[in-house]
């Protein structure tokens, strides 16, 4: 049975030590003690270079690393651990697909379809592929008011020339979940593959890559309470098998001759050099922590916090929330603007009142241009945030215009 949130907060050393209200969870979440312990345990008790030594410590290190892969496989319901590749983060995972799949499968005249709401990490690699191959980059736009994507328009945009559709499951600015399964079906009907960016979905909802029929699925450990520097690339085995490795060296080989090399089997073919085994152990601990709480409880809390924030903002004149007016369509993300006040001033005033929020373009400049703004402020909640933190945020927000010299 789920505990009271104050009990869960005790699992997070930083939340216990820091008095500010941390509501920048979409940038990175906080880590529970069990994640820190798993990393420390690796270095204190299991440290050797994984996948190499046959002495007991080397075997233990390999076991920790490969057991973590099994935990990730179950977490996203991949059909095999061969489909789980550890990377540094979402950005690196997308780059692997861009360099190792796209450059070999996209040619001049082909099309790559992304959405207007992509994080730069799911845009710049495709710009590179388009530049190098002569392919055309096309954009799925969303509704400016409620952030929804019109599947009829997506269907029109996907043509026989489309080779890749790359789309986020949840926007890091608007928080709305995209209908990625339906988009996968449309992509597959035209012979294209789909990459789903799960950076903002995996911390908040159960993901089943087989149910989504994603060809590639990517996410970062640090956004779901795991360590920084560990990420995941899931790919369907039949695709990964035919791809060339992105990085070369270390244990990603089967055999090496003077002028050629035979690569290792999946997934090691894509994991060059010494791997982040402590990070993988921490990620597995984070996933087990999430599983011990359950997404149901986390979602219930995140919806309550989002609703409280959005209802509160409605009562503050001159503050506009971007995206849907339904809190359940925000995945804990509330991006807003205060009339006449620059978002950096908004976040500085909030910070002076002990509220940690992010201001800027949120690495989604094309989306902000599309919405007609240069920057915004974003509050993003995790289940461990409290009603009191939302109220502190609202109380501070309500004073901002006055403190900047504007009347209400
Ligand atoms: N994609 C989305 C939707 C994100 O929100 C982020 C990070 O904010 C990224 C990709 C990049 O993640 P990372 O910095 O962990 O590579």
CSV table of C-alpha atoms and ligand atoms in Angstrom, one decimal:
chain,number,residue,atom,x,y,z
A,1,UNK,CA,0.0,0.0,0.0
A,2,UNK,CA,1.3,3.5,-0.9
A,3,UNK,CA,2.6,5.5,2.0
A,4,UNK,CA,1.9,9.1,2.9
A,5,UNK,CA,3.9,11.5,0.6
A,6,UNK,CA,5.8,12.9,3.6
A,7,UNK,CA,7.1,9.3,4.3
A,8,UNK,CA,8.3,9.1,0.7
A,9,UNK,CA,10.0,12.4,0.9
A,10,UNK,CA,12.2,11.0,3.6
A,11,UNK,CA,13.7,8.7,0.9
A,12,UNK,CA,15.2,11.8,-0.8
A,13,UNK,CA,18.2,13.3,1.1
A,14,UNK,CA,18.1,16.4,-1.0
A,15,UNK,CA,14.4,17.1,-0.3
A,16,UNK,CA,15.1,16.7,3.4
A,17,UNK,CA,18.1,19.0,3.3
A,18,UNK,CA,16.9,21.7,0.9
A,19,UNK,CA,14.2,24.1,2.0
A,20,UNK,CA,13.3,25.4,-1.4
A,21,UNK,CA,10.3,24.0,-3.4
A,22,UNK,CA,11.9,22.0,-6.2
A,23,UNK,CA,9.4,22.1,-9.1
A,24,UNK,CA,11.8,21.7,-12.0
A,25,UNK,CA,11.4,17.9,-12.3
A,26,UNK,CA,11.0,17.9,-16.1
A,27,UNK,CA,14.6,19.1,-16.2
A,28,UNK,CA,15.8,16.5,-13.8
A,29,UNK,CA,14.2,14.7,-10.9
A,30,UNK,CA,15.7,14.1,-7.4
A,31,UNK,CA,17.1,10.8,-6.4
A,32,UNK,CA,16.0,8.5,-3.5
A,33,UNK,CA,18.6,7.0,-1.2
A,34,UNK,CA,18.2,3.6,-2.7
A,35,UNK,CA,19.5,4.9,-6.0
A,36,UNK,CA,22.5,6.6,-4.3
A,37,UNK,CA,23.1,3.4,-2.4
A,38,UNK,CA,23.1,1.2,-5.5
A,39,UNK,CA,25.7,3.4,-7.1
A,40,UNK,CA,27.8,3.5,-4.0
A,41,UNK,CA,27.5,-0.3,-3.5
A,42,UNK,CA,28.8,-0.9,-7.0
A,43,UNK,CA,31.9,1.1,-6.3
A,44,UNK,CA,32.4,-0.2,-2.8
A,45,UNK,CA,31.6,-3.9,-3.4
A,46,UNK,CA,31.3,-4.8,-7.0
A,47,UNK,CA,33.7,-2.6,-8.9
A,48,UNK,CA,35.6,-4.1,-11.8
A,49,UNK,CA,35.4,-3.5,-15.5
A,50,UNK,CA,32.2,-5.2,-16.6
A,51,UNK,CA,32.1,-7.7,-19.4
A,52,UNK,CA,35.8,-8.4,-19.1
A,53,UNK,CA,37.3,-10.0,-16.0
A,54,UNK,CA,36.5,-13.7,-15.2
A,55,UNK,CA,37.7,-13.3,-11.6
A,56,UNK,CA,34.8,-13.0,-9.0
A,57,UNK,CA,34.7,-9.2,-8.9
A,58,UNK,CA,34.7,-9.0,-12.7
A,59,UNK,CA,31.8,-11.5,-12.8
A,60,UNK,CA,29.9,-9.5,-10.1
A,61,UNK,CA,30.3,-6.3,-12.0
A,62,UNK,CA,29.0,-7.9,-15.2
A,63,UNK,CA,26.1,-9.4,-13.3
A,64,UNK,CA,25.1,-6.0,-11.8
A,65,UNK,CA,25.2,-4.5,-15.3
A,66,UNK,CA,23.3,-7.2,-17.0
A,67,UNK,CA,20.8,-7.6,-14.2
A,68,UNK,CA,20.1,-3.8,-14.7
A,69,UNK,CA,19.4,-4.5,-18.3
A,70,UNK,CA,16.8,-7.1,-17.4
A,71,UNK,CA,15.1,-4.6,-15.1
A,72,UNK,CA,14.9,-2.0,-17.9
A,73,UNK,CA,13.6,-4.7,-20.4
A,74,UNK,CA,10.8,-5.5,-18.0
A,75,UNK,CA,10.1,-1.8,-17.3
A,76,UNK,CA,9.3,-1.0,-20.9
A,77,UNK,CA,8.3,-4.6,-21.9
A,78,UNK,CA,10.9,-5.2,-24.6
A,79,UNK,CA,10.8,-8.7,-26.0
A,80,UNK,CA,14.5,-9.3,-25.3
A,81,UNK,CA,17.5,-7.8,-23.3
A,82,UNK,CA,19.3,-7.7,-26.7
A,83,UNK,CA,17.0,-4.8,-27.5
A,84,UNK,CA,18.2,-2.7,-24.6
A,85,UNK,CA,21.2,-0.6,-25.2
A,86,UNK,CA,22.7,1.6,-22.4
A,87,UNK,CA,23.7,5.0,-23.5
A,88,UNK,CA,24.5,8.3,-21.6
A,89,UNK,CA,21.0,9.8,-22.1
A,90,UNK,CA,18.1,10.4,-24.5
A,91,UNK,CA,20.2,12.7,-26.7
A,92,UNK,CA,22.9,10.1,-27.2
A,93,UNK,CA,20.3,7.4,-27.9
A,94,UNK,CA,18.7,9.5,-30.6
A,95,UNK,CA,22.1,10.3,-32.1
A,96,UNK,CA,22.8,6.5,-32.3
A,97,UNK,CA,19.7,6.1,-34.4
A,98,UNK,CA,20.5,9.1,-36.5
A,99,UNK,CA,24.1,8.0,-37.3
A,100,UNK,CA,23.7,4.3,-37.3
A,101,UNK,CA,20.2,3.8,-38.8
A,102,UNK,CA,19.2,7.0,-40.6
A,103,UNK,CA,22.4,7.8,-42.5
A,104,UNK,CA,22.3,4.3,-44.1
A,105,UNK,CA,18.6,4.2,-44.8
A,106,UNK,CA,17.7,7.7,-45.8
A,107,UNK,CA,18.6,9.2,-49.2
A,108,UNK,CA,18.0,12.3,-51.2
A,109,UNK,CA,14.3,13.0,-51.8
A,110,UNK,CA,13.2,11.0,-48.7
A,111,UNK,CA,11.4,12.6,-45.9
A,112,UNK,CA,11.9,12.7,-42.1
A,113,UNK,CA,8.8,13.7,-40.1
A,114,UNK,CA,9.2,15.3,-36.6
A,115,UNK,CA,6.8,17.3,-34.6
A,116,UNK,CA,7.0,21.0,-33.9
A,117,UNK,CA,7.2,20.3,-30.2
A,118,UNK,CA,10.4,18.3,-30.2
A,119,UNK,CA,13.1,18.9,-27.7
A,120,UNK,CA,16.2,20.0,-29.7
A,121,UNK,CA,17.7,16.6,-28.9
A,122,UNK,CA,15.0,15.0,-31.1
A,123,UNK,CA,15.4,17.7,-33.8
A,124,UNK,CA,19.1,18.4,-34.3
A,125,UNK,CA,20.1,14.8,-35.2
A,126,UNK,CA,17.4,14.8,-37.9
A,127,UNK,CA,18.6,18.2,-39.2
A,128,UNK,CA,22.0,16.6,-39.6
A,129,UNK,CA,20.6,13.6,-41.4
A,130,UNK,CA,18.6,15.8,-43.7
A,131,UNK,CA,21.7,18.0,-44.4
A,132,UNK,CA,23.9,15.0,-45.2
A,133,UNK,CA,21.5,13.0,-47.2
A,134,UNK,CA,19.4,15.6,-49.0
A,135,UNK,CA,16.3,14.4,-47.3
A,136,UNK,CA,13.5,16.8,-46.4
A,137,UNK,CA,12.5,17.5,-42.8
A,138,UNK,CA,8.7,18.0,-42.3
A,139,UNK,CA,6.8,19.0,-39.2
A,140,UNK,CA,3.6,17.8,-37.5
A,141,UNK,CA,2.1,20.9,-35.9
A,142,UNK,CA,-0.1,20.8,-32.9
A,143,UNK,CA,-3.1,22.8,-31.9
A,144,UNK,CA,-1.9,26.1,-30.4
A,145,UNK,CA,-4.5,26.1,-27.8
A,146,UNK,CA,-4.8,22.6,-26.5
A,147,UNK,CA,-1.6,21.1,-27.8
A,148,UNK,CA,-3.4,18.2,-29.5
A,149,UNK,CA,-2.1,16.6,-32.7
A,150,UNK,CA,-4.6,16.0,-35.5
A,151,UNK,CA,-4.1,12.4,-36.8
A,152,UNK,CA,-5.7,13.3,-40.1
A,153,UNK,CA,-3.0,15.8,-40.7
A,154,UNK,CA,-0.4,13.3,-39.6
A,155,UNK,CA,-1.8,10.9,-42.1
A,156,UNK,CA,-1.5,13.5,-44.9
A,157,UNK,CA,2.1,14.3,-43.9
A,158,UNK,CA,3.3,10.7,-44.0
A,159,UNK,CA,4.0,9.7,-47.6
A,160,UNK,CA,5.7,6.9,-49.5
A,161,UNK,CA,8.9,8.9,-49.1
A,162,UNK,CA,8.8,9.1,-45.3
A,163,UNK,CA,11.5,7.0,-43.9
A,164,UNK,CA,11.5,8.1,-40.3
A,165,UNK,CA,8.9,9.6,-37.9
A,166,UNK,CA,10.5,10.9,-34.7
A,167,UNK,CA,8.1,12.2,-32.1
A,168,UNK,CA,8.0,12.8,-28.4
A,169,UNK,CA,5.5,10.8,-26.3
A,170,UNK,CA,5.0,13.8,-24.0
A,171,UNK,CA,6.1,17.4,-24.8
A,172,UNK,CA,8.5,18.8,-22.2
A,173,UNK,CA,6.8,22.2,-22.6
A,174,UNK,CA,3.1,21.5,-23.0
A,175,UNK,CA,3.0,18.2,-21.2
A,176,UNK,CA,0.4,16.7,-23.5
A,177,UNK,CA,0.7,13.0,-24.4
A,178,UNK,CA,0.8,12.3,-28.2
A,179,UNK,CA,-1.1,9.4,-29.7
A,180,UNK,CA,2.1,7.6,-30.6
A,181,UNK,CA,0.6,4.2,-31.2
A,182,UNK,CA,-1.8,5.7,-33.8
A,183,UNK,CA,1.1,7.6,-35.4
A,184,UNK,CA,3.2,4.3,-35.4
A,185,UNK,CA,0.4,2.6,-37.3
A,186,UNK,CA,0.3,5.4,-39.9
A,187,UNK,CA,4.2,5.4,-40.2
A,188,UNK,CA,4.2,1.6,-40.6
A,189,UNK,CA,1.5,1.6,-43.2
A,190,UNK,CA,3.8,3.7,-45.4
A,191,UNK,CA,6.9,1.6,-44.6
A,192,UNK,CA,8.5,4.2,-42.3
A,193,UNK,CA,10.0,3.5,-38.9
A,194,UNK,CA,9.1,5.5,-35.7
A,195,UNK,CA,11.3,6.7,-32.9
A,196,UNK,CA,9.5,7.7,-29.8
A,197,UNK,CA,11.2,10.0,-27.3
A,198,UNK,CA,10.2,8.8,-23.9
A,199,UNK,CA,12.2,11.3,-21.8
A,200,UNK,CA,9.1,12.9,-20.4
A,201,UNK,CA,6.8,9.9,-20.4
A,202,UNK,CA,8.8,7.3,-18.6
A,203,UNK,CA,8.9,9.2,-15.3
A,204,UNK,CA,5.1,9.4,-15.2
A,205,UNK,CA,3.4,6.5,-17.0
A,206,UNK,CA,3.8,2.8,-17.7
A,207,UNK,CA,5.3,2.3,-21.1
A,208,UNK,CA,5.0,-0.8,-23.2
A,209,UNK,CA,7.2,-0.6,-26.3
A,210,UNK,CA,5.5,-3.6,-27.9
A,211,UNK,CA,2.0,-2.1,-27.4
A,212,UNK,CA,3.2,1.2,-28.8
A,213,UNK,CA,4.9,-0.7,-31.7
A,214,UNK,CA,7.8,1.7,-31.5
A,215,UNK,CA,10.8,0.8,-33.6
A,216,UNK,CA,13.0,2.8,-31.4
A,217,UNK,CA,12.3,4.2,-27.9
A,218,UNK,CA,14.6,6.4,-25.9
A,219,UNK,CA,14.8,7.8,-22.4
A,220,UNK,CA,17.1,9.1,-19.7
A,221,UNK,CA,17.7,7.8,-16.2
A,222,UNK,CA,18.0,11.1,-14.5
A,223,UNK,CA,14.4,12.2,-15.3
A,224,UNK,CA,13.0,9.1,-13.5
A,225,UNK,CA,14.9,9.4,-10.3
A,226,UNK,CA,17.9,7.5,-11.6
A,227,UNK,CA,21.4,8.8,-12.0
A,228,UNK,CA,22.7,11.3,-14.6
A,229,UNK,CA,24.9,9.8,-17.3
A,230,UNK,CA,22.8,6.7,-18.0
A,231,UNK,CA,20.2,6.4,-20.7
A,232,UNK,CA,18.5,3.8,-22.8
A,233,UNK,CA,18.0,3.1,-26.4
A,234,UNK,CA,15.4,0.4,-27.2
A,235,UNK,CA,15.3,-0.8,-30.7
A,236,UNK,CA,13.6,-3.7,-32.4
A,237,UNK,CA,16.1,-6.5,-32.8
A,238,UNK,CA,15.6,-6.8,-36.6
A,239,UNK,CA,16.6,-3.2,-37.0
A,240,UNK,CA,19.5,-3.1,-34.5
A,241,UNK,CA,21.0,-6.2,-36.0
A,242,UNK,CA,21.4,-4.6,-39.4
A,243,UNK,CA,22.8,-1.3,-38.0
A,244,UNK,CA,26.5,-0.4,-37.9
A,245,UNK,CA,27.8,0.6,-34.5
A,246,UNK,CA,27.9,4.3,-33.7
A,247,UNK,CA,31.0,4.2,-31.5
A,248,UNK,CA,33.8,1.7,-31.8
A,249,UNK,CA,36.3,0.2,-29.4
A,250,UNK,CA,36.3,-1.8,-26.2
A,251,UNK,CA,34.1,-4.8,-25.7
A,252,UNK,CA,31.9,-4.1,-28.7
A,253,UNK,CA,33.9,-6.6,-30.8
A,254,UNK,CA,33.9,-10.3,-31.5
A,255,UNK,CA,37.3,-10.3,-33.1
A,256,UNK,CA,39.7,-7.8,-34.6
A,257,UNK,CA,42.3,-8.2,-37.4
A,258,UNK,CA,44.8,-5.6,-38.5
A,259,UNK,CA,42.4,-4.0,-41.0
A,260,UNK,CA,38.9,-5.2,-40.0
A,261,UNK,CA,36.8,-6.2,-37.1
A,262,UNK,CA,33.8,-8.4,-36.5
A,263,UNK,CA,31.4,-6.8,-34.0
A,264,UNK,CA,29.9,-8.4,-30.9
A,265,UNK,CA,26.2,-9.5,-30.8
A,266,UNK,CA,23.5,-7.3,-29.6
A,267,UNK,CA,23.3,-5.3,-27.4
A,268,UNK,CA,27.1,-5.0,-26.8
A,269,UNK,CA,27.7,-4.0,-30.4
A,270,UNK,CA,26.4,-0.5,-29.4
A,271,UNK,CA,28.2,-0.2,-26.1
A,272,UNK,CA,31.8,0.9,-26.9
A,273,UNK,CA,34.4,1.5,-24.2
A,274,UNK,CA,34.0,1.0,-20.4
A,275,UNK,CA,30.3,1.2,-19.6
A,276,UNK,CA,28.5,3.1,-16.8
A,277,UNK,CA,27.7,0.0,-14.7
A,278,UNK,CA,27.2,2.1,-11.5
A,279,UNK,CA,24.7,4.2,-13.4
A,280,UNK,CA,22.9,1.2,-14.7
A,281,UNK,CA,22.7,-0.2,-11.2
A,282,UNK,CA,21.3,3.2,-10.1
A,283,UNK,CA,18.8,3.2,-12.9
A,284,UNK,CA,17.6,-0.3,-12.0
A,285,UNK,CA,17.2,0.9,-8.4
A,286,UNK,CA,15.1,3.9,-9.6
A,287,UNK,CA,12.9,1.6,-11.6
A,288,UNK,CA,12.4,-0.7,-8.7
A,289,UNK,CA,11.6,2.3,-6.5
A,290,UNK,CA,9.0,3.5,-9.0
A,291,UNK,CA,7.5,-0.1,-9.1
A,292,UNK,CA,7.4,-0.2,-5.3
A,293,UNK,CA,5.2,3.0,-5.3
A,294,UNK,CA,3.3,2.3,-8.5
A,295,UNK,CA,2.4,4.7,-11.3
A,296,UNK,CA,-1.2,4.8,-10.1
A,297,UNK,CA,-0.3,6.6,-6.8
A,298,UNK,CA,2.3,8.8,-8.6
A,299,UNK,CA,-0.2,9.9,-11.3
A,300,UNK,CA,-2.9,10.6,-8.7
A,301,UNK,CA,-0.6,12.9,-6.8
A,302,UNK,CA,0.8,14.6,-9.9
A,303,UNK,CA,-2.7,15.3,-11.2
A,304,UNK,CA,-3.7,16.7,-7.8
A,305,UNK,CA,-0.7,19.0,-7.8
A,306,UNK,CA,-1.2,20.1,-11.4
A,307,UNK,CA,-4.8,20.8,-10.8
A,308,UNK,CA,-4.1,22.8,-7.7
A,309,UNK,CA,-1.4,24.8,-9.6
A,310,UNK,CA,-3.7,25.4,-12.7
A,311,UNK,CA,-6.7,26.3,-10.6
A,312,UNK,CA,-4.6,28.7,-8.5
A,313,UNK,CA,-3.1,30.3,-11.6
A,314,UNK,CA,-6.6,30.9,-13.0
A,315,UNK,CA,-7.2,33.2,-10.0
A,316,UNK,CA,-4.1,35.3,-10.7
A,317,UNK,CA,-4.7,38.0,-13.3
A,318,UNK,CA,-2.3,38.3,-16.3
A,319,UNK,CA,-0.9,34.8,-16.0
A,320,UNK,CA,-1.5,32.5,-19.0
A,321,UNK,CA,-0.9,28.7,-19.0
A,322,UNK,CA,0.2,27.1,-22.3
A,323,UNK,CA,-1.5,24.0,-23.6
A,324,UNK,CA,-4.7,22.3,-22.7
A,325,UNK,CA,-6.9,23.7,-20.0
A,326,UNK,CA,-7.4,20.2,-18.6
A,327,UNK,CA,-4.8,19.3,-15.9
A,328,UNK,CA,-5.0,15.7,-16.9
A,329,UNK,CA,-3.5,16.6,-20.2
A,330,UNK,CA,-0.3,18.1,-18.7
A,331,UNK,CA,1.6,15.1,-17.3
A,332,UNK,CA,2.6,17.4,-14.4
A,333,UNK,CA,4.0,20.2,-16.6
A,334,UNK,CA,2.6,23.7,-16.2
A,335,UNK,CA,4.3,26.2,-18.6
A,336,UNK,CA,3.1,29.8,-18.2
A,337,UNK,CA,3.7,33.5,-19.0
A,338,UNK,CA,3.1,36.6,-16.8
A,339,UNK,CA,2.1,39.6,-18.9
A,340,UNK,CA,4.8,42.2,-19.3
A,341,UNK,CA,7.3,40.3,-17.2
A,342,UNK,CA,10.3,38.4,-18.7
A,343,UNK,CA,10.3,34.7,-17.7
A,344,UNK,CA,13.8,35.1,-16.3
A,345,UNK,CA,12.5,37.8,-14.0
A,346,UNK,CA,9.6,35.5,-13.1
A,347,UNK,CA,11.9,32.6,-12.2
A,348,UNK,CA,14.3,34.9,-10.3
A,349,UNK,CA,11.5,36.3,-8.1
A,350,UNK,CA,10.2,32.7,-7.6
A,351,UNK,CA,13.7,31.7,-6.6
A,352,UNK,CA,14.0,34.6,-4.2
A,353,UNK,CA,10.9,33.1,-2.5
A,354,UNK,CA,12.4,29.6,-2.4
A,355,UNK,CA,10.7,28.2,-5.5
A,356,UNK,CA,12.8,26.5,-8.1
A,357,UNK,CA,11.3,26.8,-11.6
A,358,UNK,CA,12.9,26.8,-15.0
A,359,UNK,CA,12.7,29.8,-17.4
A,360,UNK,CA,13.8,29.9,-21.0
A,361,UNK,CA,13.1,28.1,-24.3
A,362,UNK,CA,13.2,24.7,-22.6
A,363,UNK,CA,15.3,23.4,-25.6
A,364,UNK,CA,12.2,23.7,-27.8
A,365,UNK,CA,12.8,26.9,-29.7
A,366,UNK,CA,10.7,25.9,-32.8
A,367,UNK,CA,7.7,25.2,-30.6
A,368,UNK,CA,8.1,28.6,-28.8
A,369,UNK,CA,8.4,30.4,-32.1
A,370,UNK,CA,5.2,28.5,-33.3
A,371,UNK,CA,3.5,29.7,-30.1
A,372,UNK,CA,4.7,33.2,-30.7
A,373,UNK,CA,6.9,33.6,-27.6
A,374,UNK,CA,10.6,33.7,-27.0
A,375,UNK,CA,10.6,32.1,-23.6
A,376,UNK,CA,8.3,30.9,-20.8
A,377,UNK,CA,8.5,29.7,-17.2
A,378,UNK,CA,7.8,26.1,-16.4
A,379,UNK,CA,6.7,24.4,-13.2
A,380,UNK,CA,6.9,20.6,-13.3
A,381,UNK,CA,5.8,18.3,-10.6
A,382,UNK,CA,6.8,14.9,-9.4
A,383,UNK,CA,4.7,12.8,-7.0
A,384,UNK,CA,6.9,13.9,-4.1
A,385,UNK,CA,6.0,17.5,-4.4
A,386,UNK,CA,3.5,18.8,-1.8
A,387,UNK,CA,0.4,21.0,-1.7
A,388,UNK,CA,2.4,23.4,0.4
A,389,UNK,CA,5.0,23.7,-2.3
A,390,UNK,CA,2.3,24.5,-4.9
A,391,UNK,CA,0.8,27.1,-2.6
A,392,UNK,CA,4.2,28.7,-2.0
A,393,UNK,CA,4.6,28.8,-5.8
A,394,UNK,CA,1.2,30.4,-6.3
A,395,UNK,CA,1.7,32.9,-3.4
A,396,UNK,CA,4.9,34.1,-5.0
A,397,UNK,CA,3.5,34.1,-8.5
A,398,UNK,CA,0.6,36.3,-7.4
A,399,UNK,CA,3.0,39.1,-6.3
A,400,UNK,CA,5.3,39.2,-9.3
A,401,UNK,CA,3.6,41.8,-11.4
A,402,UNK,CA,3.4,44.2,-8.5
A,403,UNK,CA,7.0,43.6,-7.6
A,404,UNK,CA,8.0,44.4,-11.1
A,405,UNK,CA,6.1,47.7,-11.0
A,406,UNK,CA,2.8,46.7,-12.7
A,407,UNK,CA,-0.6,46.9,-11.1
A,408,UNK,CA,-2.9,44.0,-11.2
B,1,LIG,N1,13.6,14.8,-25.0
B,1,LIG,C1,12.8,15.4,-24.2
B,1,LIG,C2,11.3,15.4,-24.4
B,1,LIG,C3,13.3,16.1,-23.0
B,1,LIG,O1,12.5,16.7,-22.2
B,1,LIG,C4,14.7,16.1,-22.8
B,1,LIG,C5,15.3,16.7,-21.7
B,1,LIG,O2,14.8,17.7,-21.1
B,1,LIG,C6,15.5,15.4,-23.8
B,1,LIG,C7,14.9,14.8,-24.9
B,1,LIG,C8,17.0,15.3,-23.6
B,1,LIG,O3,17.3,14.6,-22.5
B,1,LIG,P1,18.8,14.4,-22.0
B,1,LIG,O4,19.3,15.8,-21.7
B,1,LIG,O5,18.7,13.5,-20.8
B,1,LIG,O6,19.6,13.8,-23.1
